[in-house]
Coordinates of C-alpha atoms in Angstrom, one line a residue:
Chain A
M1 CA 1.6 -34.6 -3.2
S2 CA 1.4 -32.6 -6.4
V3 CA 2.1 -29.1 -7.4
D4 CA -0.3 -26.7 -9.1
A5 CA 0.4 -23.6 -11.2
D6 CA 0.5 -21.3 -8.1
T7 CA 3.0 -23.5 -6.4
V8 CA 5.2 -23.5 -9.5
R9 CA 5.1 -19.7 -9.5
R10 CA 6.0 -19.7 -5.7
I11 CA 8.9 -22.1 -6.2
A12 CA 10.2 -20.2 -9.1
R13 CA 10.1 -17.0 -7.0
L14 CA 11.9 -18.7 -4.1
A15 CA 14.5 -20.0 -6.6
R16 CA 14.8 -16.6 -8.1
I17 CA 14.1 -17.9 -11.6
R18 CA 11.8 -15.9 -13.8
V19 CA 9.2 -18.1 -15.5
T20 CA 6.8 -17.1 -18.2
E21 CA 3.1 -18.2 -18.1
D22 CA 3.8 -20.7 -20.9
E23 CA 6.6 -22.2 -18.9
V24 CA 4.4 -22.6 -15.8
A25 CA 2.3 -25.3 -17.3
A26 CA 5.3 -27.2 -18.6
Y27 CA 7.0 -27.0 -15.3
E28 CA 3.9 -28.1 -13.5
G29 CA 3.8 -31.3 -15.6
E30 CA 7.6 -32.0 -15.3
L31 CA 7.7 -31.4 -11.5
N32 CA 4.7 -33.6 -10.9
A33 CA 6.3 -36.4 -13.0
I34 CA 9.4 -36.2 -10.8
L35 CA 7.5 -35.9 -7.5
G36 CA 5.3 -38.8 -8.6
F37 CA 8.5 -40.9 -9.1
V38 CA 10.0 -40.0 -5.7
E39 CA 6.6 -40.6 -3.9
Q40 CA 7.6 -44.3 -3.5
L41 CA 10.1 -43.2 -0.8
G42 CA 7.1 -43.0 1.5
E43 CA 6.7 -46.8 1.4
V44 CA 10.0 -47.4 3.2
D45 CA 9.9 -48.2 6.9
V46 CA 12.3 -45.7 8.4
E47 CA 11.3 -46.3 12.0
G48 CA 14.3 -45.6 14.2
V49 CA 16.6 -44.8 11.2
E50 CA 18.8 -41.8 11.5
P51 CA 19.0 -39.5 8.4
M52 CA 22.4 -39.6 6.8
T53 CA 24.5 -36.5 7.5
S54 CA 27.9 -37.8 6.4
V55 CA 28.5 -40.7 3.9
A56 CA 31.9 -41.4 5.5
P57 CA 32.3 -42.1 9.2
M58 CA 34.3 -39.0 9.9
Q59 CA 34.5 -36.0 12.2
L60 CA 34.7 -32.6 10.4
R61 CA 38.2 -31.3 10.8
R62 CA 38.8 -28.0 12.6
R63 CA 41.5 -25.6 12.0
E64 CA 43.1 -22.8 13.9
D65 CA 40.9 -19.7 13.9
A66 CA 43.4 -17.6 12.1
V67 CA 43.6 -15.6 8.9
T68 CA 45.3 -17.9 6.3
D69 CA 44.3 -16.3 3.0
G70 CA 43.3 -13.0 1.4
G71 CA 44.8 -9.7 0.5
Y72 CA 43.9 -9.9 -3.2
A73 CA 40.6 -8.1 -3.7
E74 CA 41.4 -7.4 -7.3
K75 CA 41.4 -11.2 -8.0
I76 CA 38.1 -11.6 -6.2
V77 CA 36.4 -9.1 -8.4
A78 CA 38.3 -10.0 -11.6
N79 CA 35.3 -12.0 -13.0
A80 CA 32.6 -9.6 -11.9
P81 CA 30.2 -8.4 -14.6
L82 CA 30.5 -4.9 -13.0
S83 CA 33.0 -3.7 -10.4
E84 CA 34.5 -0.4 -9.3
D85 CA 37.5 0.1 -6.9
N86 CA 37.4 -3.6 -6.0
F87 CA 33.7 -3.5 -5.1
F88 CA 31.0 -5.5 -6.8
M89 CA 28.4 -3.1 -8.3
V90 CA 24.7 -4.0 -8.1
P91 CA 21.5 -2.0 -8.7
K92 CA 20.5 0.2 -5.8
V93 CA 19.1 -2.0 -2.9
V94 CA 18.3 0.6 -0.2
E95 CA 16.5 3.8 -1.1
Chain B
M1 CA 56.3 -43.2 -37.1
T2 CA 53.5 -44.8 -35.0
D3 CA 50.5 -42.6 -34.3
L4 CA 51.2 -41.4 -30.8
T5 CA 47.6 -40.7 -30.1
R6 CA 46.8 -44.5 -30.3
L7 CA 49.2 -45.4 -27.5
S8 CA 47.9 -46.2 -24.1
L9 CA 48.7 -43.6 -21.4
K10 CA 51.1 -46.1 -19.9
A11 CA 52.9 -46.8 -23.3
L12 CA 53.0 -43.1 -24.0
R13 CA 54.5 -42.3 -20.6
D14 CA 57.1 -45.1 -20.9
G15 CA 58.0 -44.1 -24.5
L16 CA 58.5 -40.5 -23.3
A17 CA 60.8 -41.6 -20.5
R18 CA 62.8 -43.7 -22.9
K19 CA 63.0 -40.7 -25.2
E20 CA 61.5 -42.6 -28.2
F21 CA 59.6 -39.4 -29.0
T22 CA 59.2 -36.0 -27.3
A23 CA 56.3 -34.6 -25.2
L24 CA 56.0 -31.8 -27.8
E25 CA 55.5 -34.4 -30.5
A26 CA 52.9 -36.2 -28.5
T27 CA 51.1 -32.9 -27.7
D28 CA 51.2 -31.8 -31.3
A29 CA 49.8 -35.2 -32.4
Y30 CA 46.9 -34.7 -30.0
L31 CA 46.3 -31.1 -31.0
A32 CA 46.2 -32.2 -34.6
A33 CA 43.7 -34.9 -33.8
I34 CA 41.5 -32.4 -32.0
D35 CA 41.8 -30.0 -34.8
A36 CA 40.7 -32.6 -37.3
G37 CA 37.9 -34.3 -35.2
N38 CA 36.5 -31.8 -32.7
G39 CA 34.3 -30.1 -35.3
K40 CA 32.3 -33.3 -35.6
L41 CA 32.5 -34.8 -32.1
N42 CA 32.2 -31.5 -30.1
A43 CA 34.1 -33.0 -27.2
Y44 CA 36.2 -29.9 -26.4
V45 CA 34.7 -26.5 -25.5
A46 CA 38.1 -24.9 -25.3
V47 CA 41.5 -26.0 -26.6
T48 CA 44.6 -24.6 -24.9
A49 CA 47.2 -25.2 -27.6
D50 CA 49.8 -22.7 -26.5
K51 CA 49.6 -23.7 -22.9
A52 CA 49.8 -27.4 -23.9
R53 CA 53.0 -26.8 -26.0
D54 CA 54.6 -24.8 -23.1
M55 CA 53.8 -27.5 -20.7
A56 CA 55.1 -30.2 -23.1
K57 CA 58.4 -28.2 -23.6
A58 CA 58.9 -28.0 -19.9
S59 CA 58.3 -31.8 -19.7
D60 CA 60.9 -32.4 -22.4
E61 CA 63.4 -30.4 -20.4
R62 CA 62.7 -32.4 -17.2
I63 CA 62.9 -35.7 -19.1
G64 CA 66.2 -34.5 -20.6
K65 CA 67.5 -33.8 -17.1
G66 CA 66.4 -37.2 -15.8
E67 CA 63.7 -35.6 -13.6
A68 CA 60.6 -37.1 -15.1
R69 CA 57.5 -37.2 -12.8
P70 CA 54.8 -39.9 -12.9
L71 CA 52.7 -38.3 -15.7
E72 CA 55.5 -36.4 -17.4
G73 CA 54.5 -35.1 -20.8
V74 CA 51.2 -37.0 -20.9
P75 CA 48.5 -34.9 -22.7
L76 CA 45.2 -34.9 -20.8
G77 CA 41.7 -33.3 -21.3
V78 CA 39.9 -31.7 -18.3
K79 CA 36.2 -31.7 -17.8
D80 CA 34.8 -28.1 -17.9
L81 CA 33.7 -28.6 -14.2
F82 CA 37.3 -28.2 -12.9
A83 CA 38.6 -24.7 -12.2
T84 CA 41.7 -24.1 -14.3
E85 CA 43.5 -20.9 -13.7
G86 CA 43.0 -18.3 -16.5
V87 CA 41.3 -20.9 -18.7
H88 CA 37.6 -21.4 -19.7
T89 CA 35.7 -22.9 -16.8
Q90 CA 31.9 -22.8 -17.2
A91 CA 30.4 -26.2 -16.3
A92 CA 29.1 -26.0 -19.9
S93 CA 26.7 -23.3 -18.7
R94 CA 25.8 -19.9 -20.1
I95 CA 25.5 -18.5 -16.6
L96 CA 29.3 -18.7 -16.2
E97 CA 29.9 -16.9 -19.5
G98 CA 33.5 -15.6 -19.7
F99 CA 34.5 -17.1 -16.3
K100 CA 38.2 -17.6 -16.0
P101 CA 39.1 -18.6 -12.5
E102 CA 42.0 -17.0 -10.6
Y103 CA 42.8 -20.4 -9.0
E104 CA 43.3 -24.1 -10.0
S105 CA 41.4 -27.0 -8.6
S106 CA 43.3 -29.4 -6.3
V107 CA 42.8 -32.4 -8.7
T108 CA 44.2 -30.6 -11.7
S109 CA 47.0 -29.1 -9.6
N110 CA 47.9 -32.6 -8.6
L111 CA 48.0 -33.7 -12.3
W112 CA 50.3 -30.7 -13.3
R113 CA 52.5 -31.4 -10.3
D114 CA 53.0 -34.9 -11.7
G115 CA 54.0 -33.5 -15.1
A116 CA 50.8 -33.9 -17.2
V117 CA 50.0 -31.5 -20.1
M118 CA 46.6 -29.8 -20.4
L119 CA 45.1 -30.0 -23.9
G120 CA 41.8 -28.1 -23.1
K121 CA 38.4 -28.2 -21.5
L122 CA 35.9 -30.9 -22.2
N123 CA 32.1 -30.6 -22.9
M124 CA 29.6 -32.0 -20.4
D125 CA 26.0 -31.8 -19.4
E126 CA 25.3 -28.3 -17.9
F127 CA 26.4 -28.4 -14.2
A128 CA 26.9 -32.2 -14.6
M129 CA 23.1 -32.6 -14.7
G130 CA 22.3 -35.2 -17.3
S131 CA 23.0 -38.7 -18.7
S132 CA 23.4 -37.9 -22.4
N133 CA 25.5 -34.7 -22.7
E134 CA 22.5 -33.0 -24.4
S135 CA 22.0 -30.3 -21.7
S136 CA 25.3 -28.6 -22.5
F137 CA 25.1 -24.9 -23.5
Y138 CA 27.7 -25.9 -26.2
G139 CA 25.5 -28.5 -27.8
P140 CA 25.6 -32.3 -27.6
V141 CA 28.8 -34.4 -27.8
I142 CA 28.7 -37.1 -30.5
N143 CA 29.7 -40.6 -29.5
P144 CA 32.6 -41.8 -31.7
W145 CA 30.8 -45.2 -31.8
R146 CA 28.0 -45.7 -34.3
G147 CA 25.5 -48.5 -34.8
E148 CA 24.4 -50.1 -38.0
S149 CA 22.2 -47.2 -39.0
G150 CA 25.1 -44.8 -38.7
E151 CA 22.9 -42.4 -36.7
D152 CA 24.6 -40.0 -34.2
L153 CA 24.6 -41.5 -30.7
V154 CA 25.0 -39.9 -27.3
P155 CA 28.3 -40.6 -25.4
G156 CA 26.4 -40.6 -22.1
G157 CA 26.7 -38.0 -19.5
S158 CA 27.5 -36.0 -17.7
S159 CA 31.2 -36.6 -18.5
G160 CA 30.3 -37.1 -22.2
G161 CA 33.1 -34.9 -23.6
S162 CA 35.7 -36.7 -21.5
A163 CA 34.5 -40.1 -22.6
A164 CA 34.2 -39.2 -26.3
A165 CA 37.6 -37.5 -26.3
V166 CA 39.3 -40.6 -24.7
S167 CA 37.6 -43.0 -27.0
A168 CA 38.3 -41.0 -30.1
W169 CA 42.0 -40.5 -29.3
L170 CA 41.7 -36.8 -28.6
C171 CA 43.5 -37.1 -25.3
A172 CA 45.4 -39.9 -23.5
G173 CA 43.1 -39.7 -20.5
A174 CA 40.6 -37.2 -19.0
T175 CA 39.3 -36.0 -15.7
A176 CA 35.7 -36.5 -15.0
T177 CA 33.2 -36.3 -12.2
D178 CA 30.4 -38.6 -11.0
T179 CA 27.4 -37.6 -8.9
G180 CA 25.0 -40.4 -9.9
G181 CA 26.9 -42.3 -12.6
S182 CA 28.5 -39.5 -14.7
I183 CA 31.8 -41.3 -15.1
R184 CA 30.7 -44.9 -15.3
Q185 CA 27.7 -44.5 -17.7
P186 CA 29.7 -42.6 -20.3
A187 CA 32.5 -45.1 -19.9
A188 CA 30.1 -47.9 -20.7
F189 CA 28.7 -46.0 -23.7
T190 CA 32.1 -45.3 -25.3
G191 CA 34.1 -48.5 -24.5
T192 CA 36.4 -46.7 -22.0
V193 CA 37.2 -47.4 -18.4
G194 CA 35.9 -45.0 -15.7
I195 CA 36.3 -45.2 -12.0
K196 CA 34.4 -43.2 -9.4
P197 CA 36.7 -43.6 -6.3
T198 CA 35.4 -43.6 -2.7
Y199 CA 33.9 -40.3 -1.5
G200 CA 36.8 -38.3 -0.1
R201 CA 39.5 -39.9 -2.1
C202 CA 39.8 -37.0 -4.5
S203 CA 39.5 -33.4 -3.3
R204 CA 36.4 -31.5 -4.4
W205 CA 38.2 -28.1 -4.0
G206 CA 37.9 -26.1 -7.2
I207 CA 35.3 -28.5 -8.7
I208 CA 32.1 -26.6 -9.5
A209 CA 29.6 -28.1 -7.0
Y210 CA 26.5 -30.0 -8.1
A211 CA 25.5 -32.2 -5.1
S212 CA 28.3 -32.0 -2.6
S213 CA 27.6 -35.1 -0.6
L214 CA 27.7 -37.2 -3.8
D215 CA 30.2 -35.5 -6.2
Q216 CA 33.5 -37.3 -6.7
A217 CA 36.2 -36.8 -9.3
G218 CA 37.8 -39.7 -11.1
P219 CA 39.6 -40.5 -14.4
L220 CA 38.3 -41.8 -17.8
A221 CA 41.0 -43.7 -19.7
R222 CA 41.4 -46.4 -22.3
T223 CA 42.6 -49.2 -20.1
V224 CA 42.2 -50.3 -16.5
E225 CA 45.9 -49.7 -15.9
D226 CA 45.7 -46.2 -17.4
S227 CA 42.9 -45.3 -15.1
A228 CA 44.9 -46.7 -12.1
I229 CA 47.9 -44.5 -13.0
M230 CA 45.7 -41.4 -13.4
L231 CA 43.7 -41.9 -10.2
K232 CA 47.0 -42.2 -8.2
S233 CA 48.0 -38.7 -9.3
M234 CA 44.5 -37.2 -8.9
S235 CA 44.0 -38.5 -5.3
G236 CA 45.2 -37.4 -2.0
F237 CA 44.4 -35.5 1.2
D238 CA 43.5 -31.9 0.8
P239 CA 42.9 -29.6 3.9
K240 CA 40.9 -27.3 1.6
D241 CA 38.1 -29.9 1.3
S242 CA 36.6 -30.7 4.7
T243 CA 35.4 -34.1 3.5
S244 CA 38.8 -35.1 2.0
A245 CA 40.1 -38.4 3.4
D246 CA 43.4 -38.2 5.3
L247 CA 44.7 -41.5 4.1
Q248 CA 47.7 -42.7 2.2
V249 CA 47.1 -43.2 -1.5
P250 CA 48.0 -46.7 -2.6
D251 CA 50.0 -47.5 -5.7
F252 CA 46.9 -48.4 -7.7
A253 CA 48.8 -49.5 -10.7
A254 CA 50.6 -52.2 -8.6
A255 CA 47.2 -53.8 -7.9
V256 CA 46.1 -54.1 -11.5
E257 CA 47.6 -57.6 -12.1
R258 CA 46.9 -58.9 -8.7
G259 CA 44.1 -61.2 -9.9
V260 CA 40.9 -62.3 -8.1
K261 CA 41.9 -65.6 -6.7
G262 CA 40.2 -66.2 -3.4
L263 CA 37.9 -63.1 -3.7
T264 CA 34.1 -63.4 -3.1
I265 CA 32.1 -61.5 -5.7
G266 CA 28.5 -60.6 -4.8
V267 CA 25.6 -60.7 -7.3
P268 CA 22.8 -58.5 -6.1
R269 CA 19.4 -60.0 -7.1
E270 CA 17.7 -56.6 -7.0
Y271 CA 19.8 -55.5 -10.0
R272 CA 18.0 -58.0 -12.1
I273 CA 15.4 -55.4 -13.2
E274 CA 12.3 -55.9 -15.1
G275 CA 12.6 -55.6 -18.8
M276 CA 16.4 -55.8 -18.7
P277 CA 17.6 -56.7 -22.3
A278 CA 18.8 -60.3 -22.7
E279 CA 22.2 -59.1 -23.9
I280 CA 22.8 -57.2 -20.7
E281 CA 21.8 -60.3 -18.7
R282 CA 24.2 -62.5 -20.8
L283 CA 27.0 -60.0 -20.4
W284 CA 26.6 -60.1 -16.6
Q285 CA 26.7 -63.9 -16.5
Q286 CA 29.7 -63.9 -18.8
G287 CA 31.5 -61.5 -16.4
L288 CA 30.8 -63.8 -13.5
E289 CA 32.1 -66.8 -15.4
W290 CA 35.4 -64.9 -16.2
L291 CA 35.9 -64.0 -12.5
K292 CA 35.2 -67.6 -11.5
A293 CA 37.6 -68.9 -14.1
E294 CA 40.3 -66.8 -12.4
G295 CA 39.6 -68.2 -9.0
A296 CA 36.9 -66.0 -7.5
T297 CA 33.8 -67.3 -5.7
V298 CA 30.4 -65.9 -6.8
R299 CA 27.7 -65.5 -4.2
D300 CA 24.1 -64.2 -4.6
I301 CA 23.4 -61.3 -2.3
S302 CA 20.5 -59.0 -1.5
L303 CA 20.6 -55.2 -1.4
P304 CA 17.0 -54.7 -0.4
H305 CA 16.7 -50.9 -0.8
T306 CA 18.2 -50.8 -4.3
N307 CA 14.9 -49.7 -5.9
Y308 CA 14.7 -46.6 -3.6
A309 CA 18.1 -45.3 -4.5
L310 CA 17.1 -43.4 -7.6
P311 CA 14.1 -41.7 -6.1
A312 CA 16.2 -40.8 -3.0
Y313 CA 18.8 -39.4 -5.4
Y314 CA 16.2 -37.3 -7.1
V315 CA 15.4 -35.6 -3.8
V316 CA 18.9 -35.3 -2.3
S317 CA 20.8 -34.2 -5.5
P318 CA 18.3 -31.4 -6.5
A319 CA 18.2 -30.2 -2.9
E320 CA 21.9 -29.8 -2.7
A321 CA 22.0 -28.3 -6.2
S322 CA 19.4 -25.7 -5.4
S323 CA 21.6 -24.6 -2.5
N324 CA 24.9 -24.8 -4.4
L325 CA 23.6 -23.0 -7.5
A326 CA 22.2 -20.1 -5.4
R327 CA 25.6 -18.4 -5.9
Y328 CA 24.9 -17.7 -9.6
D329 CA 23.2 -14.4 -9.2
G330 CA 24.9 -12.1 -11.8
V331 CA 26.9 -10.3 -9.2
R332 CA 30.3 -12.0 -8.8
Y333 CA 31.0 -13.8 -12.0
G334 CA 29.5 -14.8 -15.3
L335 CA 26.3 -13.6 -17.0
R336 CA 24.3 -10.6 -15.7
V337 CA 21.0 -9.7 -17.2
S338 CA 19.9 -6.2 -16.0
G339 CA 16.4 -5.7 -14.5
K340 CA 14.4 -2.9 -12.9
D341 CA 15.7 -3.8 -9.5
I342 CA 18.1 -6.3 -7.9
T343 CA 15.5 -9.1 -7.6
D344 CA 14.5 -8.6 -11.2
M345 CA 18.2 -8.8 -12.1
Y346 CA 18.6 -12.1 -10.2
E347 CA 15.5 -13.7 -11.7
M348 CA 16.3 -12.6 -15.3
T349 CA 20.0 -13.6 -15.0
R350 CA 19.1 -17.1 -13.7
A351 CA 16.2 -17.5 -16.3
E352 CA 18.6 -16.8 -19.2
G353 CA 21.7 -18.2 -17.8
F354 CA 20.5 -21.7 -16.8
G355 CA 19.3 -24.3 -19.2
R356 CA 16.0 -26.2 -18.8
E357 CA 17.3 -29.3 -17.0
V358 CA 19.2 -27.1 -14.5
K359 CA 16.2 -24.9 -13.8
R360 CA 14.0 -28.0 -13.3
R361 CA 16.4 -29.5 -10.8
V362 CA 16.9 -26.2 -8.9
M363 CA 13.1 -25.9 -8.7
I364 CA 12.6 -29.5 -7.5
G365 CA 15.3 -28.9 -4.9
T366 CA 13.7 -25.6 -3.8
Y367 CA 10.4 -27.4 -3.4
V368 CA 11.7 -30.4 -1.3
L369 CA 13.5 -28.1 1.0
S370 CA 10.7 -25.6 1.4
A371 CA 8.7 -25.2 4.6
G372 CA 6.2 -28.1 5.1
Y373 CA 7.9 -30.5 2.7
Y374 CA 11.4 -30.8 4.2
D375 CA 10.5 -33.7 6.4
A376 CA 8.4 -35.6 3.9
Y377 CA 10.9 -35.5 1.1
Y378 CA 14.4 -34.5 2.2
V379 CA 14.6 -36.1 5.7
Q380 CA 12.9 -39.2 4.4
A381 CA 15.4 -39.5 1.5
Q382 CA 18.3 -39.1 3.9
K383 CA 16.9 -41.9 6.1
V384 CA 16.5 -44.1 3.0
R385 CA 20.1 -43.3 2.1
T386 CA 21.2 -44.6 5.5
L387 CA 19.4 -47.9 4.7
I388 CA 21.0 -48.1 1.2
K389 CA 24.5 -47.7 2.8
K390 CA 23.6 -50.3 5.4
D391 CA 22.7 -52.8 2.7
F392 CA 26.2 -52.6 1.3
E393 CA 27.8 -52.8 4.8
D394 CA 25.8 -55.9 5.5
A395 CA 27.1 -57.5 2.3
F396 CA 30.7 -56.6 2.9
N397 CA 30.5 -57.7 6.5
A398 CA 29.2 -61.1 5.4
G399 CA 32.5 -61.6 3.4
V400 CA 31.8 -60.1 0.0
D401 CA 34.9 -58.4 -1.4
A402 CA 33.3 -56.7 -4.5
I403 CA 30.0 -56.6 -6.3
L404 CA 29.4 -57.2 -10.0
T405 CA 26.5 -55.5 -11.8
P406 CA 25.8 -54.2 -15.3
A407 CA 26.9 -50.6 -15.7
T408 CA 23.9 -49.4 -17.7
P409 CA 20.5 -50.9 -18.8
S410 CA 21.4 -50.4 -22.5
A411 CA 24.1 -49.4 -25.0
A412 CA 24.3 -45.8 -26.2
F413 CA 21.0 -44.3 -27.5
R414 CA 20.3 -41.8 -30.2
I415 CA 20.7 -38.1 -29.9
A416 CA 17.3 -36.4 -29.2
D417 CA 15.8 -39.8 -28.4
E418 CA 12.0 -39.3 -28.6
E419 CA 11.1 -41.6 -25.7
M420 CA 13.7 -39.9 -23.4
K421 CA 12.5 -36.5 -24.3
V422 CA 8.9 -37.2 -23.4
D423 CA 9.6 -39.3 -20.3
L424 CA 12.1 -37.6 -17.9
V425 CA 12.1 -40.6 -15.6
K426 CA 13.2 -42.9 -18.5
M427 CA 16.3 -40.7 -18.9
Y428 CA 16.9 -40.8 -15.2
L429 CA 16.8 -44.7 -15.3
N430 CA 20.1 -44.6 -17.1
D431 CA 21.7 -44.3 -13.7
I432 CA 19.8 -47.1 -12.0
F433 CA 22.9 -49.3 -11.5
T434 CA 25.3 -46.6 -10.7
V435 CA 23.4 -44.2 -8.4
T436 CA 23.4 -46.6 -5.3
V437 CA 27.2 -46.3 -5.2
N438 CA 27.1 -42.5 -4.9
M439 CA 24.4 -42.7 -2.2
A440 CA 26.7 -45.0 -0.2
G441 CA 29.9 -43.2 -0.9
L442 CA 31.6 -46.3 -2.3
P443 CA 34.0 -46.8 -5.2
G444 CA 32.7 -48.1 -8.5
I445 CA 34.5 -48.9 -11.8
A446 CA 32.9 -49.4 -15.2
V447 CA 34.9 -51.7 -17.6
P448 CA 34.1 -52.5 -21.2
A449 CA 33.0 -56.2 -21.2
G450 CA 31.2 -56.8 -24.5
K451 CA 29.2 -55.4 -27.4
D452 CA 25.6 -55.4 -28.3
G453 CA 24.0 -56.8 -31.5
Q454 CA 25.0 -53.6 -33.3
G455 CA 28.6 -53.7 -32.2
L456 CA 28.2 -51.0 -29.6
P457 CA 30.2 -51.3 -26.4
L458 CA 28.6 -52.5 -23.2
G459 CA 30.1 -52.2 -19.7
L460 CA 30.1 -54.0 -16.4
Q461 CA 30.4 -52.3 -13.0
L462 CA 32.3 -53.5 -10.0
I463 CA 31.5 -51.9 -6.6
G464 CA 34.0 -52.1 -3.8
K465 CA 34.4 -51.5 -0.1
P466 CA 35.3 -47.9 1.0
F467 CA 38.8 -47.1 0.0
D468 CA 39.4 -50.5 -1.6
E469 CA 39.8 -49.2 -5.2
E470 CA 42.7 -51.7 -5.6
T471 CA 40.3 -54.7 -5.7
L472 CA 38.3 -52.9 -8.3
F473 CA 41.3 -52.4 -10.5
A474 CA 42.4 -56.1 -10.1
A475 CA 38.9 -57.5 -10.8
G476 CA 38.3 -54.9 -13.6
R477 CA 41.6 -56.0 -15.2
V478 CA 40.4 -59.7 -15.2
I479 CA 37.2 -58.6 -17.1
E480 CA 39.2 -56.4 -19.5
K481 CA 41.7 -59.2 -20.2
S482 CA 39.0 -62.0 -20.5
A483 CA 36.8 -59.9 -22.8
A484 CA 39.8 -59.0 -25.1
L485 CA 37.7 -56.5 -27.0
D486 CA 38.6 -54.4 -30.0
L487 CA 37.8 -51.0 -28.5
A488 CA 38.7 -48.8 -31.5
P489 CA 35.6 -47.2 -33.0
A490 CA 35.7 -47.1 -36.8
Q491 CA 37.0 -43.5 -37.5
W492 CA 34.3 -41.4 -39.3
W493 CA 35.1 -38.0 -37.9

């Protein structure tokens, strides 16, 4: 499988990364080089093999469904590029 | 007075405990070394001199009261990937511009709990994506080691700042992380010791995520014993990381001099790759001879899916990265580039905030996870990963205690190496011997074992059973002791 310029534009859109037309061609070559390299995975016989979901044989731990943290909104927004009254400020989303 | 920066972490700690010098003197010696050398090496991206001196003074008080803790007064560097409260934490990326976390990572909390002193934050490949430390927003780190030509060499990556700082005596030890080889490859390139412990040994909480199923923290240090001392403090169960292992942490340092008598060391034939330099092959044979001389048995083994580890890694790690890095959107922290609407803002912020290698990997990850390609790439890679892990399990079940391999296919290469620049896959091949270990969640240690024709350090890697880092320290020590190398780079900085 290989990607073309349109696919590069579509992936960039999905990834929310703006790419210029000059960059599209470069990415097309680079992504195809990587995809060409990983293509060999198709050779491996994986009949009856389960995909790995956890590298260590473990059960995910559960904890009590209770509030254990919070109450410091000012810390949460402390690093925001733009905030007001402990809210994150963004451009208008809904008209 | 002896130069305190030249002491091993162990000797420094013991000298502090015996009050031969103070923690403030040790910290000042390191701060002076950073001041003098960092302009050329570019290992630190932030130096926390005031904080370091405050922590050192507190350590001196505790030592005075006879209350010294395991790392009391030992000055350490911290990779920029670890969240440190109120201190520069950017994963060497522009997108986290100005980010100063309101919290401390579990691993660094453990180090401060044990009395260590923080000198500052260390340079790295952006978001830990790289094998040469050239993808950092802060520019490349320069390897303290130089070949005959005197050209600038890379320190390896992604923990290149950590490795260079340890090797050049700009800290007594450093934290690092390893997703595909990012502790072990820089260790090999700088003549330092680096261990990636078993997945789950160190908490990932507060470490900026790259590929969560592969990321593990570990130390970079100047000796095997130093790395054992540091790993002990860094490790431990943490309820805040759902994959943290709820196991007792052994006294790793106590295992260092245990020897290898009676151990069976596996030699995987698939690691004898085409075009491997003769000096790497010789180093590997020499390592086996050293282990045999100390009473180990050497056995040829097969890990048949080795060749597929790197391609599987280049599906799994970008996939996880594309998901983990979705959070950098210009809203909650770091850089924001304004646009005509919110989507425009996201796209512009990410275009300007991420470097080229990061964007490439996020795009690959987005592609392999997208509708229609998920099964062909991602699910297939995860199945191959199951087979890679099974290869190791079969070897260990057949009586192998540890596996010896080269750490890297070459010594350190030049900054802006032309071949690496035009051939991405060639750069990726740096991790060919290390990446299998992450895919299988196993512990692996890189130990300096020799030098190449130009006098540059070369490393060997030992791979162990899950949660058996002790055997790696013991076997690593045998290699360190047998090699008896002079690991002091000639000081030019």
